[in-house]
Coordinates of C-alpha atoms and ligand atoms in Angstrom, one line a residue:
M1 CA -9.6 8.4 48.6
A2 CA -10.0 9.9 45.0
K3 CA -7.2 9.6 43.0
L4 CA -7.0 13.0 41.4
F5 CA -4.6 14.4 38.4
L6 CA -4.1 17.8 37.4
G7 CA -3.4 18.5 33.4
L8 CA -3.0 21.9 32.4
D9 CA -2.8 22.9 28.4
C10 CA -1.1 26.4 28.0
S11 CA -2.5 26.7 24.3
T12 CA -2.2 30.1 22.3
Q13 CA -5.2 32.3 23.6
S14 CA -6.1 30.4 27.3
L15 CA -4.5 28.6 30.3
S16 CA -6.9 25.3 30.6
V17 CA -6.6 23.1 33.6
I18 CA -8.9 19.7 34.1
V19 CA -8.5 17.8 37.1
I20 CA -9.6 14.0 36.5
D21 CA -10.9 11.1 39.0
H22 CA -9.1 8.7 37.2
D23 CA -10.9 5.7 39.1
S24 CA -14.2 7.3 39.0
R25 CA -13.9 8.0 35.2
Q26 CA -14.7 12.0 36.2
I27 CA -13.8 14.8 35.2
V28 CA -14.2 17.2 38.4
Y29 CA -13.1 20.1 37.7
N30 CA -12.4 22.4 34.6
N31 CA -11.5 25.6 34.4
S32 CA -10.2 28.2 31.4
L33 CA -8.3 31.7 31.6
N34 CA -8.3 33.9 28.4
F35 CA -5.0 35.6 28.0
D36 CA -6.7 38.6 26.8
Q37 CA -9.6 39.7 29.0
A38 CA -7.7 38.1 32.1
L39 CA -4.2 39.3 31.9
P40 CA -5.0 42.7 29.3
H41 CA -1.8 44.7 30.4
Y42 CA 0.4 42.3 28.4
G43 CA -1.3 43.8 25.5
T44 CA -2.0 40.9 23.5
Q45 CA -4.8 40.2 20.7
N46 CA -5.4 36.3 20.7
G47 CA -3.1 35.9 23.1
T48 CA -0.3 36.9 20.3
L49 CA 1.7 40.4 20.2
R50 CA 1.9 41.7 16.6
G51 CA 4.3 44.5 15.4
N52 CA 4.6 46.3 11.9
D53 CA 6.1 42.8 10.0
P54 CA 2.5 40.9 9.8
L55 CA 5.1 37.7 9.4
V56 CA 6.5 37.9 13.5
V57 CA 4.0 36.8 15.8
H58 CA 5.4 36.3 19.4
S59 CA 3.6 36.2 23.0
P60 CA 5.2 37.2 26.6
P61 CA 6.2 34.3 28.6
L62 CA 5.8 36.2 31.6
M63 CA 1.8 36.3 30.8
W64 CA 1.9 32.0 30.9
V65 CA 3.8 32.8 34.0
E66 CA 1.1 35.1 35.5
A67 CA -1.8 32.9 34.1
L68 CA -0.8 30.4 36.4
D69 CA -0.8 31.6 39.6
T70 CA -4.1 33.5 38.7
L71 CA -5.8 30.2 37.9
F72 CA -3.9 28.0 41.3
A73 CA -5.3 31.1 43.2
Q74 CA -9.2 30.7 41.2
M75 CA -8.7 26.9 42.0
K76 CA -7.6 27.8 45.9
K77 CA -10.8 29.8 46.1
D78 CA -13.3 27.1 44.2
D79 CA -12.1 24.4 47.0
V80 CA -10.4 22.1 44.4
P81 CA -8.5 19.9 46.7
L82 CA -5.7 20.6 45.6
G83 CA -3.6 18.9 48.5
Q84 CA -5.3 15.7 47.3
L85 CA -3.3 15.6 44.1
L86 CA -1.2 13.0 42.8
A87 CA 0.9 14.3 39.5
I88 CA 0.6 17.1 36.9
S89 CA 1.4 17.4 33.8
G90 CA 0.7 19.1 30.9
S91 CA 0.5 20.3 27.4
G92 CA 2.1 24.0 25.3
Q93 CA 1.0 25.1 22.4
Q94 CA 3.9 23.2 20.1
H95 CA 7.0 25.2 18.7
G96 CA 6.6 28.3 20.9
S97 CA 10.1 29.0 22.3
V98 CA 11.2 30.5 25.8
Y99 CA 15.1 32.0 25.4
L100 CA 16.1 32.4 29.2
N101 CA 19.5 33.9 31.1
S102 CA 22.2 32.0 33.8
C103 CA 20.0 33.3 36.3
A104 CA 16.9 30.7 35.6
P105 CA 17.5 27.5 37.1
V106 CA 18.4 29.1 40.4
A107 CA 15.6 31.4 40.3
L108 CA 13.3 28.3 39.6
A109 CA 14.8 26.5 42.4
R110 CA 14.4 29.2 45.1
L111 CA 10.9 30.6 44.3
N112 CA 9.7 32.7 47.0
A113 CA 6.1 31.9 48.3
T114 CA 5.4 35.2 49.5
K115 CA 6.0 37.2 46.1
P116 CA 3.6 35.9 42.8
L117 CA 5.5 33.8 40.3
A118 CA 5.9 37.1 37.8
E119 CA 7.8 38.8 40.1
N120 CA 9.7 35.8 41.0
L121 CA 11.0 35.3 37.5
R122 CA 10.7 38.7 35.8
G123 CA 14.5 38.4 35.7
V124 CA 15.3 35.7 33.9
F125 CA 14.6 35.9 30.1
S126 CA 17.5 37.2 28.1
R127 CA 14.8 37.5 25.2
A128 CA 11.5 39.5 26.5
T129 CA 8.9 37.9 24.1
S130 CA 8.8 34.0 22.2
P131 CA 8.0 33.5 18.7
V132 CA 4.8 31.3 18.8
W133 CA 3.7 28.8 15.9
R134 CA 1.9 31.4 14.2
D135 CA 4.8 33.1 13.3
S136 CA 5.9 32.6 9.4
S137 CA 9.0 35.1 9.2
T138 CA 11.6 32.2 8.9
G139 CA 11.4 31.4 5.5
A140 CA 15.1 32.3 4.7
E141 CA 16.3 30.6 7.8
C142 CA 14.0 27.2 6.4
V143 CA 16.2 27.2 2.7
E144 CA 19.5 27.1 5.3
I145 CA 18.8 24.6 7.5
R146 CA 16.6 22.3 4.3
D147 CA 20.0 22.8 2.6
A148 CA 22.8 22.2 5.0
L149 CA 20.8 19.0 6.0
G150 CA 20.8 17.8 2.3
G151 CA 17.6 18.9 0.9
L152 CA 13.3 18.8 1.4
E153 CA 13.5 14.6 1.7
A154 CA 16.7 14.1 3.9
T155 CA 15.5 16.6 6.3
A156 CA 12.0 15.0 6.7
Q157 CA 13.5 11.9 7.0
T158 CA 16.1 13.2 9.7
T159 CA 13.7 15.7 11.6
G160 CA 10.1 14.2 10.9
S161 CA 9.6 16.6 8.9
D162 CA 10.3 19.2 6.5
A163 CA 11.9 22.8 7.6
F164 CA 8.8 24.9 8.3
E165 CA 8.6 28.7 9.1
R166 CA 6.9 27.9 12.8
F167 CA 9.0 25.1 13.7
T168 CA 11.8 25.9 16.6
G169 CA 14.7 25.2 15.0
P170 CA 14.4 27.9 12.3
Q171 CA 13.2 30.7 14.8
I172 CA 16.5 29.6 16.8
R173 CA 18.4 30.2 13.8
K174 CA 16.5 33.8 13.1
F175 CA 17.1 34.8 16.5
Y176 CA 20.8 33.8 16.4
K177 CA 21.5 35.9 12.9
T178 CA 19.4 39.4 14.0
E179 CA 20.2 38.9 18.1
P180 CA 23.7 37.5 18.3
D181 CA 24.2 39.5 21.6
G182 CA 20.5 38.1 22.8
Y183 CA 21.4 34.9 21.5
A184 CA 25.0 34.7 23.2
K185 CA 23.2 36.0 26.7
T186 CA 20.9 33.1 26.5
A187 CA 21.8 30.3 28.4
N188 CA 18.7 27.6 28.2
I189 CA 16.4 27.2 25.3
A190 CA 13.1 25.7 26.1
L191 CA 9.7 25.1 24.5
V192 CA 6.5 26.8 25.6
S193 CA 5.4 23.2 27.4
S194 CA 9.0 22.5 29.0
F195 CA 9.5 26.3 30.4
M196 CA 5.4 25.4 31.7
A197 CA 6.7 22.1 33.3
S198 CA 10.1 23.6 34.7
I199 CA 8.1 26.4 36.6
I200 CA 6.4 23.4 38.3
A201 CA 9.1 21.3 39.2
G202 CA 11.8 24.0 40.3
K203 CA 13.6 23.3 37.7
M204 CA 15.1 23.3 34.0
A205 CA 12.9 20.6 32.6
P206 CA 13.3 18.1 30.0
I207 CA 12.0 18.3 26.3
D208 CA 9.8 15.3 25.6
H209 CA 10.0 13.4 22.9
G210 CA 6.4 14.9 21.1
D211 CA 6.9 18.3 21.4
G212 CA 11.1 18.1 20.3
A213 CA 9.8 16.6 17.4
G214 CA 8.4 20.1 16.1
M215 CA 12.0 21.5 16.5
N216 CA 13.9 20.5 13.9
L217 CA 16.3 19.1 15.7
M218 CA 15.4 16.1 16.9
D219 CA 16.6 12.6 15.2
I220 CA 13.2 11.4 14.8
R221 CA 13.7 7.5 15.3
K222 CA 16.8 7.9 17.7
R223 CA 14.9 10.5 20.2
V224 CA 18.5 12.3 20.6
W225 CA 19.5 15.5 19.2
H226 CA 20.6 15.7 15.7
P227 CA 24.2 17.0 15.6
K228 CA 24.0 18.3 12.2
A229 CA 20.5 19.9 12.7
L230 CA 22.0 21.3 15.7
K231 CA 25.3 22.7 13.9
A232 CA 22.8 23.9 11.2
T233 CA 20.7 25.7 13.6
A234 CA 23.2 27.9 15.6
P235 CA 26.0 27.8 17.3
Q236 CA 26.7 26.5 20.9
L237 CA 23.0 25.0 20.4
R238 CA 24.0 21.8 22.6
K239 CA 24.8 23.3 25.6
K240 CA 21.4 25.8 25.5
L241 CA 18.9 22.6 25.3
P242 CA 17.8 20.8 27.9
S243 CA 17.9 16.6 27.7
L244 CA 15.1 14.9 25.7
A245 CA 12.8 12.4 27.7
P246 CA 9.7 10.0 27.5
S247 CA 6.8 12.5 28.0
S248 CA 5.9 9.8 30.9
K249 CA 9.0 11.0 33.1
V250 CA 8.3 12.3 36.4
I251 CA 11.5 15.4 37.0
G252 CA 10.0 15.3 41.0
N253 CA 7.8 16.5 43.1
I254 CA 6.1 19.6 42.7
S255 CA 7.9 23.1 43.6
S256 CA 7.4 24.1 47.5
Y257 CA 5.6 27.3 45.7
F258 CA 2.8 25.5 45.1
V259 CA 2.6 23.8 48.4
K260 CA 3.1 26.9 50.3
R261 CA 0.8 29.3 48.3
Y262 CA -1.8 26.9 47.2
G263 CA -1.9 24.5 49.8
F264 CA -1.0 21.3 47.3
N265 CA 0.1 18.0 48.0
P266 CA 3.7 18.1 48.9
N267 CA 4.4 14.6 47.6
A268 CA 2.9 15.3 44.1
K269 CA 4.6 14.4 40.8
A270 CA 5.9 16.9 38.1
L271 CA 5.4 14.9 34.9
V272 CA 7.3 16.0 31.6
W273 CA 5.1 18.3 29.6
S274 CA 4.4 17.5 25.8
G275 CA 2.6 19.6 23.1
D276 CA -0.9 20.0 22.5
N277 CA -1.4 17.5 19.5
P278 CA 0.3 14.5 21.2
C279 CA -1.8 15.3 24.5
S280 CA -4.8 15.6 22.2
V281 CA -3.7 12.0 20.8
I282 CA -4.8 10.9 24.5
G283 CA -7.6 13.2 24.9
L284 CA -9.3 11.7 22.0
G285 CA -8.0 8.0 22.7
L286 CA -5.8 7.5 19.7
I287 CA -4.0 4.5 20.9
K288 CA -4.0 3.0 18.0
E289 CA -3.9 2.7 14.4
G290 CA -7.3 2.8 12.0
T291 CA -8.8 6.2 13.4
L292 CA -8.4 9.5 12.5
A293 CA -8.5 12.4 14.0
I294 CA -9.7 15.4 11.4
S295 CA -10.0 18.8 13.8
L296 CA -12.4 21.5 11.3
G297 CA -10.7 24.6 13.5
T298 CA -9.3 28.3 12.4
S299 CA -6.9 25.4 10.6
D300 CA -7.9 22.1 9.5
T301 CA -5.5 19.4 10.9
L302 CA -5.9 16.0 10.1
F303 CA -3.7 13.6 12.8
G304 CA -3.9 10.4 14.0
Y305 CA -1.6 7.7 16.1
M306 CA 0.8 6.1 14.5
R307 CA 3.0 2.7 15.5
R308 CA 6.4 2.7 13.1
C309 CA 7.9 5.8 11.8
R310 CA 6.5 6.3 8.6
V311 CA 8.0 9.7 6.7
D312 CA 6.4 12.2 4.3
E313 CA 8.6 12.1 1.5
R314 CA 7.4 15.2 -0.4
G315 CA 7.3 17.1 3.3
E316 CA 3.7 18.1 3.8
G317 CA 3.2 16.4 6.8
H318 CA 4.5 16.3 10.0
V319 CA 5.7 12.7 12.3
F320 CA 5.9 13.6 16.3
G321 CA 6.4 11.3 19.0
A322 CA 3.1 10.1 20.4
P323 CA 3.2 10.1 24.7
T324 CA 2.6 6.2 23.9
G325 CA 6.4 6.2 22.9
D326 CA 5.5 5.6 19.5
Y327 CA 4.4 7.9 16.5
M328 CA 2.3 10.2 15.8
T329 CA 1.2 12.2 12.4
L330 CA -0.3 15.8 11.7
I331 CA -1.1 17.8 9.1
C332 CA -2.0 21.2 9.0
F333 CA -4.7 22.7 6.4
R334 CA -4.8 26.9 6.5
N335 CA -7.6 27.6 4.6
G336 CA -10.1 25.8 6.9
S337 CA -13.4 27.4 8.6
P338 CA -11.6 30.6 7.2
A339 CA -12.4 29.4 3.8
R340 CA -15.6 28.2 4.5
E341 CA -16.8 31.4 5.9
R342 CA -15.9 33.2 2.9
V343 CA -17.9 31.1 0.3
R344 CA -20.9 31.5 2.5
D345 CA -20.6 35.2 3.0
M346 CA -19.8 35.6 -0.8
Y347 CA -23.3 34.7 -1.4
H348 CA -24.6 36.3 1.7
L349 CA -25.7 33.0 3.8
D350 CA -25.7 31.9 7.2
W351 CA -24.7 28.1 8.1
R352 CA -28.5 26.8 7.4
G353 CA -28.3 28.6 4.1
F354 CA -24.9 27.0 3.6
N355 CA -26.1 23.7 4.6
Q356 CA -29.1 24.3 2.5
A357 CA -26.9 25.2 -1.0
L358 CA -24.9 22.2 0.1
V359 CA -27.3 19.5 -0.2
S360 CA -29.0 20.7 -3.0
A361 CA -26.1 20.1 -4.9
P362 CA -25.5 16.2 -5.9
P363 CA -22.5 14.7 -4.2
G364 CA -19.5 14.9 -6.7
N365 CA -20.9 18.4 -8.0
C366 CA -21.1 17.0 -11.9
G367 CA -17.4 17.5 -11.6
A368 CA -17.4 21.2 -11.0
I369 CA -14.0 21.7 -9.0
I370 CA -12.4 24.8 -6.8
L371 CA -8.9 25.2 -5.6
P372 CA -10.2 27.6 -2.5
W373 CA -6.7 29.4 -1.8
F374 CA -8.2 32.5 0.0
E375 CA -4.3 32.6 1.7
A376 CA -1.6 31.2 1.0
E377 CA -1.8 27.3 1.6
I378 CA 1.0 25.1 3.8
V379 CA -0.6 21.8 2.4
P380 CA -0.3 21.8 -0.8
R381 CA 2.3 24.6 -0.3
V382 CA 0.8 27.1 -1.9
N383 CA 2.9 31.1 -1.8
R384 CA 0.2 32.9 -3.6
P385 CA -3.5 33.1 -2.7
G386 CA -5.8 32.3 -5.7
I387 CA -9.4 31.0 -6.1
H388 CA -9.1 28.2 -8.9
R389 CA -12.9 27.2 -10.4
F390 CA -13.1 24.1 -13.2
D391 CA -16.4 23.3 -14.5
L392 CA -17.9 25.7 -12.0
D393 CA -19.9 28.6 -12.8
P394 CA -19.1 31.2 -10.3
N395 CA -22.9 32.2 -10.0
D396 CA -23.9 29.0 -9.0
V397 CA -24.5 29.4 -5.1
A398 CA -25.2 25.9 -4.6
A399 CA -22.4 24.3 -6.7
N400 CA -19.9 26.7 -5.3
C401 CA -21.3 26.0 -1.3
R402 CA -20.9 22.0 -2.1
A403 CA -17.2 22.9 -4.2
V404 CA -15.4 24.3 -1.2
V405 CA -16.2 21.6 1.2
E406 CA -15.5 19.0 -1.0
A407 CA -12.0 20.9 -2.1
Q408 CA -11.1 20.5 1.5
M409 CA -11.7 16.7 2.3
M410 CA -10.4 15.7 -1.1
S411 CA -7.3 17.9 -0.4
M412 CA -7.0 16.1 2.8
R413 CA -7.4 12.1 1.6
I414 CA -4.8 13.3 -1.0
H415 CA -2.0 14.2 1.6
S416 CA -2.5 12.1 3.7
Q417 CA -2.1 8.7 1.7
W418 CA 1.4 8.9 2.4
M419 CA 0.5 8.0 6.0
K420 CA -0.7 4.5 4.4
V421 CA -3.7 4.7 6.7
A422 CA -7.2 3.6 5.4
P423 CA -9.6 5.0 8.9
K424 CA -11.9 2.5 9.9
Q425 CA -13.3 5.6 11.7
I426 CA -12.8 9.2 11.5
Y427 CA -13.5 11.1 14.9
A428 CA -14.4 15.0 13.8
T429 CA -14.0 18.1 16.1
G430 CA -13.7 21.9 15.9
G431 CA -16.0 24.1 15.8
A432 CA -17.4 23.2 12.5
S433 CA -17.6 19.3 13.6
T434 CA -21.7 20.7 15.4
N435 CA -22.3 20.9 11.0
T436 CA -23.5 17.2 10.2
A437 CA -24.1 18.5 6.7
I438 CA -19.9 18.9 6.4
L439 CA -19.4 15.7 7.9
Q440 CA -21.4 14.0 5.1
I441 CA -19.5 15.3 2.5
M442 CA -16.1 14.2 5.0
A443 CA -17.6 10.2 5.5
D444 CA -18.5 9.9 2.0
V445 CA -14.7 11.2 0.0
F446 CA -12.9 9.4 3.5
D447 CA -15.5 6.4 2.5
S448 CA -15.4 6.2 6.5
P449 CA -17.8 6.7 9.2
V450 CA -17.4 10.0 11.0
L451 CA -18.4 10.6 14.8
R452 CA -18.3 13.4 16.7
I453 CA -16.1 14.3 19.7
E454 CA -16.2 17.0 22.3
V455 CA -13.0 18.5 21.4
A456 CA -13.3 21.6 24.1
K457 CA -10.2 20.8 26.2
S458 CA -8.8 17.7 24.6
A459 CA -5.4 18.9 25.1
A460 CA -5.8 19.3 28.8
L461 CA -7.7 16.2 28.7
G462 CA -5.0 14.4 27.6
A463 CA -2.2 15.9 30.1
A464 CA -4.3 15.1 33.1
L465 CA -4.3 11.2 31.6
R466 CA -0.7 11.3 30.5
A467 CA -0.4 12.5 34.7
A468 CA -2.1 9.4 35.8
H469 CA -0.3 7.1 33.0
G470 CA 3.3 8.6 34.2
L471 CA 2.8 8.3 37.8
L472 CA 1.8 4.6 38.0
A473 CA 4.4 3.6 35.4
H474 CA 6.6 5.8 38.0
S475 CA 5.8 3.1 40.8
G476 CA 6.6 0.2 39.1
K477 CA 2.7 -0.7 38.0
K478 CA 2.2 -0.8 34.4
L479 CA -1.2 0.1 33.3
R480 CA -2.3 -0.5 29.8
W481 CA -2.8 3.1 27.3
R482 CA -6.1 1.3 27.0
N483 CA -7.3 0.9 30.5
V484 CA -6.1 4.8 30.4
V485 CA -8.4 6.2 28.7
A486 CA -11.7 4.0 29.1
G487 CA -14.4 6.0 30.5
F488 CA -13.0 9.7 29.5
T489 CA -12.6 9.8 25.9
N490 CA -15.9 7.6 24.2
P491 CA -17.3 9.5 20.8
L492 CA -20.6 11.7 21.1
P493 CA -23.8 9.0 21.4
D494 CA -25.5 9.1 18.2
S495 CA -23.0 11.4 16.2
E496 CA -22.1 8.6 14.0
V497 CA -22.4 9.7 10.0
R498 CA -22.3 7.0 7.9
P499 CA -20.6 7.3 4.0
N500 CA -22.9 6.5 1.1
A501 CA -22.0 4.0 -1.1
T502 CA -22.8 5.6 -4.1
S503 CA -21.6 9.2 -3.7
A504 CA -18.0 7.3 -2.1
R505 CA -17.7 5.6 -5.5
V506 CA -18.2 9.3 -7.1
Y507 CA -15.4 10.8 -5.2
G508 CA -13.4 7.7 -6.0
Q509 CA -13.4 9.1 -9.2
L510 CA -13.1 12.5 -8.5
V511 CA -10.4 12.3 -6.8
E512 CA -8.1 11.6 -9.6
K513 CA -9.4 15.4 -11.4
Y514 CA -8.7 17.0 -8.4
A515 CA -4.9 16.0 -7.7
T516 CA -4.5 16.8 -11.6
R517 CA -6.1 20.2 -11.6
E518 CA -4.0 20.7 -7.9
R519 CA -1.0 19.5 -9.4
E520 CA -1.2 22.3 -12.8
A521 CA -1.9 24.9 -10.9
I522 CA 0.6 24.5 -8.3
K523 CA 3.0 24.0 -11.4
E524 CA 1.9 27.5 -13.0
E525 CA 2.4 29.2 -9.7
Ligands
ADP601 P1 -10.2 27.1 17.1 O1 -9.6 26.3 15.7 O2 -9.8 28.8 17.0 O3 -10.1 26.7 18.4 P2 -13.1 26.3 16.6 O4 -12.5 25.1 16.5 O5 -13.1 26.8 17.7 O6 -11.5 27.1 16.1 O7 -13.7 26.6 15.5 C1 -14.7 28.0 14.8 C2 -15.1 27.7 13.9 O8 -16.2 27.2 13.5 C3 -15.3 29.6 12.7 O9 -14.6 30.0 12.4 C4 -16.5 28.7 12.2 O10 -16.4 28.9 10.8 C5 -16.8 27.5 12.6 N1 -18.2 26.8 13.0 C6 -19.4 27.0 14.1 N2 -20.2 26.5 13.7 C7 -20.5 26.3 12.2 C8 -21.1 25.4 12.0 N3 -22.4 25.6 11.9 N4 -20.8 25.4 10.6 C9 -19.5 25.1 9.8 N5 -18.4 26.1 10.9 C10 -19.3 26.4 11.8
XUL602 C1 1.1 22.2 14.6 C2 1.2 23.8 15.3 C3 -0.5 24.2 16.2 C4 0.4 24.7 17.7 C5 -0.8 25.3 18.0 O1 1.8 22.0 14.3 O2 1.4 24.1 14.9 O3 -1.5 23.0 16.3 O4 0.4 23.1 18.6 O5 -2.0 24.4 18.8

């Protein structure tokens, strides 16, 4: 019989599912439900709710609950053999938090299969909406937590990251300060990942070491809640948080709700969920050092596996737990695709024209540089948006197109140096990774081959692979991660872009000039 495993991904805009047959190394089903389109009564735009304050970005947790029912109903209709599934795990957008009252554990344990999930769980929230990772309204709380933990470097050494606005600790602190009654009524605080895992398992689920590291609350080395961080965040917090666990942990059997309503295998195991980035590390096969992933999406992110915990003392990058039991790093750059689009549109080009412009200027752009901070930047921290040009004529179309991509790649190289990883290869993913001209600049700046890998669903795939690994570990069998991911995570054939030695030498020098200009611009801010 086929060995089937299910992975879910509750992301910002959609709930996705992948079913894999692990023995034959095949994806046998995948589907996705877009929140705005499928559940318009929640009134979200791109999965989120916006109010008057542009810094506040929330989502309704009941929407995620209803999405689960809707997607499973579709799977039943599509004749997915749910009765054969052996284990289920999932991935959630990181940092988002769900606030539950004291009724939640009982409601989860007694889900009534004759009623929809949303009806079962409508009354369990002590806060109707969940702050998510796009929220950046907790600047004051970040300062308070950072100060209480002894400054930027100490905060990063303790929790794996400096205090960031989107991280869960600062978000919890803001809730406690601005809505003390709501905070007092909160008996349990979950992450998106642990909330969804709780529904599947029918009981409050642990938070795993990967997603737990995105909270500014976990001791990154000991993998336990850090007492000083809890104290700096809000009173009585320890009581409201679940336990921490490795992401391979089996919580129990799937809730009977899903067995009765959709015909799931009653012995299917429900595993702990993790964050989307830790899951993507598995879904992309990043299980040893030497390969980095760069995702060129709405934001550009650089991430990879890390064997030993090494923290960025400058507080720009993050260290999370990896599902392998080791670590992963992640750096998030806000001026990604939108910045490339801004320059493209400035000169009235399409992507073809942009690429022609890119290749008609020489590598290194004769020393011309742009700092493309169209929006406030996360890395490096730049609070005031601004475009800075050096030795660059604003009317020179080719040089400006080339400058923005070179700037992004050089910035990634500079700000990932703390990781001390010279990549042997880079996996490029995300919407802009289809653009070979951009990948050539990436290869030359990093002096490393770049291979394309299909990113769609890497988080859900990673979750399904984790389910396969977790079930085996639970039954006392050891399967090497290499064998878990084999056959699922190969780069696209013939997608390799090799670095050009002459161009790489040019960037080796230009990167120094870029770093100096960047430092000066930040000082002047
Ligand atoms: P998200 O992070 O929202 O999932 P995607 O990974 O889907 O985003 O990437 C979307 C982005 O891909 C768009 O904003 C667009 O700028 C970029 N993109 C799509 N095609 C190209 C192309 N040929 N060249 C450069 N960028 C592209
Ligand atoms: C990582 C981050 C995002 C979210 C949503 O720190 O904020 O990548 O996990 O995808």
